[in-house]
Tab-separated table of C-alpha atoms in Angstrom:
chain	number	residue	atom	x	y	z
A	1	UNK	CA	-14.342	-14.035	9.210
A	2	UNK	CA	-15.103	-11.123	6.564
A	3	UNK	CA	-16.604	-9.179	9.591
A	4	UNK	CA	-16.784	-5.289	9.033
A	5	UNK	CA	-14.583	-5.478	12.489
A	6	UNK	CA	-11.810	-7.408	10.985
A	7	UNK	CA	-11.972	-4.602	8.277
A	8	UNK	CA	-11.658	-2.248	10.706
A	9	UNK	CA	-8.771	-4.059	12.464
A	10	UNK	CA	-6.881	-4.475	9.270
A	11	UNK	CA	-7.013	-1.376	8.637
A	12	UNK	CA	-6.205	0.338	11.661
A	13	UNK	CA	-4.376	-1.865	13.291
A	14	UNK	CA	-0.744	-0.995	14.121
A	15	UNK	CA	0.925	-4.213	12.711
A	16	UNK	CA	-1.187	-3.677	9.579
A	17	UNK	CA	-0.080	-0.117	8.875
A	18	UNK	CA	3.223	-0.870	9.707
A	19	UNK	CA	3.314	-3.703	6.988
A	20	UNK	CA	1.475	-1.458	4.163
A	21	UNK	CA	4.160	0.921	5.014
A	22	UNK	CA	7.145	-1.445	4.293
A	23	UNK	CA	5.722	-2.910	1.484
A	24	UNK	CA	5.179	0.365	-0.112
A	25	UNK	CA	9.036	0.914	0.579
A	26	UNK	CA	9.948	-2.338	-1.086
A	27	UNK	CA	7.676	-0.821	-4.284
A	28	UNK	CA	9.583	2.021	-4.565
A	29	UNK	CA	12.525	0.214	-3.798
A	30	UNK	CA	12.383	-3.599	-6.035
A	31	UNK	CA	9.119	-2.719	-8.219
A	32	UNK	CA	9.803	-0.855	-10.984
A	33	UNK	CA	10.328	2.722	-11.992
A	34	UNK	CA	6.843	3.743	-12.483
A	35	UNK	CA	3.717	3.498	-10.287
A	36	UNK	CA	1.924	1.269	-12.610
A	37	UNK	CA	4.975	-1.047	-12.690
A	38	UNK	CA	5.104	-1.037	-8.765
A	39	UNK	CA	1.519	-1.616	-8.183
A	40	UNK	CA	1.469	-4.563	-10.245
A	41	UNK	CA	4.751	-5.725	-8.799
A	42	UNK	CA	3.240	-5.134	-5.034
A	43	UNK	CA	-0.225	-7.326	-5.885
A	44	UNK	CA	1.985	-10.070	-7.414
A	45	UNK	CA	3.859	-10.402	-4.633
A	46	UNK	CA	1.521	-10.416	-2.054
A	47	UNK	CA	-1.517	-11.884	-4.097
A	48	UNK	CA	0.507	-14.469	-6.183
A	49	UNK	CA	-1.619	-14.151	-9.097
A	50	UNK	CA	-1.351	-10.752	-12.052
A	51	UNK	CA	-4.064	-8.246	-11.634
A	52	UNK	CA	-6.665	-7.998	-14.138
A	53	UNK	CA	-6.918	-4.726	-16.196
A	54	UNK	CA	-9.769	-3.722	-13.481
A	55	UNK	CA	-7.425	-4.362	-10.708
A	56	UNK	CA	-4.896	-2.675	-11.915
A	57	UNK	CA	-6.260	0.569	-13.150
A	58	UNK	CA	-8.057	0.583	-9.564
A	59	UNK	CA	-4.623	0.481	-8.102
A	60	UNK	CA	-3.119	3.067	-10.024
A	61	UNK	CA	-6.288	5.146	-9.570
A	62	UNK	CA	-6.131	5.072	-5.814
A	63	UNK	CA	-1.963	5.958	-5.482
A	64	UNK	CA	-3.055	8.553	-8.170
A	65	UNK	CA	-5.904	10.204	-5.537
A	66	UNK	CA	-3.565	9.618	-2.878
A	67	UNK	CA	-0.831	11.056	-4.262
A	68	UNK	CA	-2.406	14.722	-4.179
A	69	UNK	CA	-3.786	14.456	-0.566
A	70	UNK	CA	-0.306	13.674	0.919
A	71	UNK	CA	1.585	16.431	-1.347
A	72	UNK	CA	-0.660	19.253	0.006
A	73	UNK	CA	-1.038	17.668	3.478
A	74	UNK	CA	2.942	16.162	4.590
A	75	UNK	CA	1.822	16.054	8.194
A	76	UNK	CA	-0.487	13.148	7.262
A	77	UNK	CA	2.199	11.854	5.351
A	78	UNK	CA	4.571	11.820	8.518
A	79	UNK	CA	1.581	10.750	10.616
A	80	UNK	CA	0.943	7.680	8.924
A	81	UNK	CA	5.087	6.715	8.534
A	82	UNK	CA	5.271	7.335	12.140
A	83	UNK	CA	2.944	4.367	13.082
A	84	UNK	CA	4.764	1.650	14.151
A	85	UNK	CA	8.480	1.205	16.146
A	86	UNK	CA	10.665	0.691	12.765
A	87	UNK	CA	11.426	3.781	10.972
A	88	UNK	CA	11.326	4.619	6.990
A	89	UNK	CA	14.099	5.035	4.580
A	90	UNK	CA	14.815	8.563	4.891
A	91	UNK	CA	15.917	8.574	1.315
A	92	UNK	CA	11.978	8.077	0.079
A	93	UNK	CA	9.713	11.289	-0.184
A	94	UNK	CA	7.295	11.124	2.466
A	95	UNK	CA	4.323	12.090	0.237
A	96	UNK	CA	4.958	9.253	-2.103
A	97	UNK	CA	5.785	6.659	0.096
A	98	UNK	CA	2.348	7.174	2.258
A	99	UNK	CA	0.476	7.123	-0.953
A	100	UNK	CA	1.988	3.684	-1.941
A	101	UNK	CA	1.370	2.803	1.650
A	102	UNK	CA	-2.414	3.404	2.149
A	103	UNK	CA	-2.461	1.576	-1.491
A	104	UNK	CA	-0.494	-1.595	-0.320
A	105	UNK	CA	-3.131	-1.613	2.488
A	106	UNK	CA	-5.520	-2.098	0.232
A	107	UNK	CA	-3.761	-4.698	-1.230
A	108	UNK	CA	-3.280	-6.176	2.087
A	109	UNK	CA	-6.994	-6.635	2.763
A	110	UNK	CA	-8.345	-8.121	-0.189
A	111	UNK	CA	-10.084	-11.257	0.615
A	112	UNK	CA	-7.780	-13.686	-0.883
A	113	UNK	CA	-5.034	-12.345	0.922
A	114	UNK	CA	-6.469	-12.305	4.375
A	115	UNK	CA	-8.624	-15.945	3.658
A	116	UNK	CA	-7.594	-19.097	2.868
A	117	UNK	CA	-9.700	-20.937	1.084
């Protein structure tokens, strides 16, 4: 279903953040060494398929907004990498790895991730 409750479940739902959170740790880890490089490697991975110019510059514009929030707000940096039983790699900034997290989430819940077709 493409329910505005499964929405809500995917994104919310403690499984789901927890996987945003570790594939934004294998971005920063395996995707590159810039945020556009990671983004793309993070939908190619998980989508299969290279992002169109539109996708991509979405991407990067949503880690970009992100990026700011969790800088001047840490606690809801460590409030988001605390959902979940596995911990983070201490070695990542908090800040950054949150904003690559709530961007894998998106990621995560595109349609042709979440629905086979």
């Amino acid at each position: 279903t493409n329910s505005p409750l499964q929405a809500l479940n995917l994104m919310n739902d403690v499984t789901y953040v927890e996987a945003a959170r570790f594939v934004a740790e294998r971005m920063m880890k395996e995707g590159g060494a810039t945020p556009e490089e990671r983004l793309v490697w993070a939908f190619r991975t998980v989508t299969s398929r290279w992002p169109d110019p539109m996708e991509r510059q979405t991407l990067l514009d949503n880690w970009q907004a992100q990026m700011p929030h969790y800088r001047l707000n840490p606690q809801e940096a460590d409030k988001l990498l605390a959902i979940g039983e596995k911990r983070n790699d201490a070695k990542l900034k908090a800040a950054e790895l949150a904003a690559y997290a709530t961007t894998a989430s998106l990621i995560l819940n595109l349609d042709e991730v979440i629905t086979k077709q």
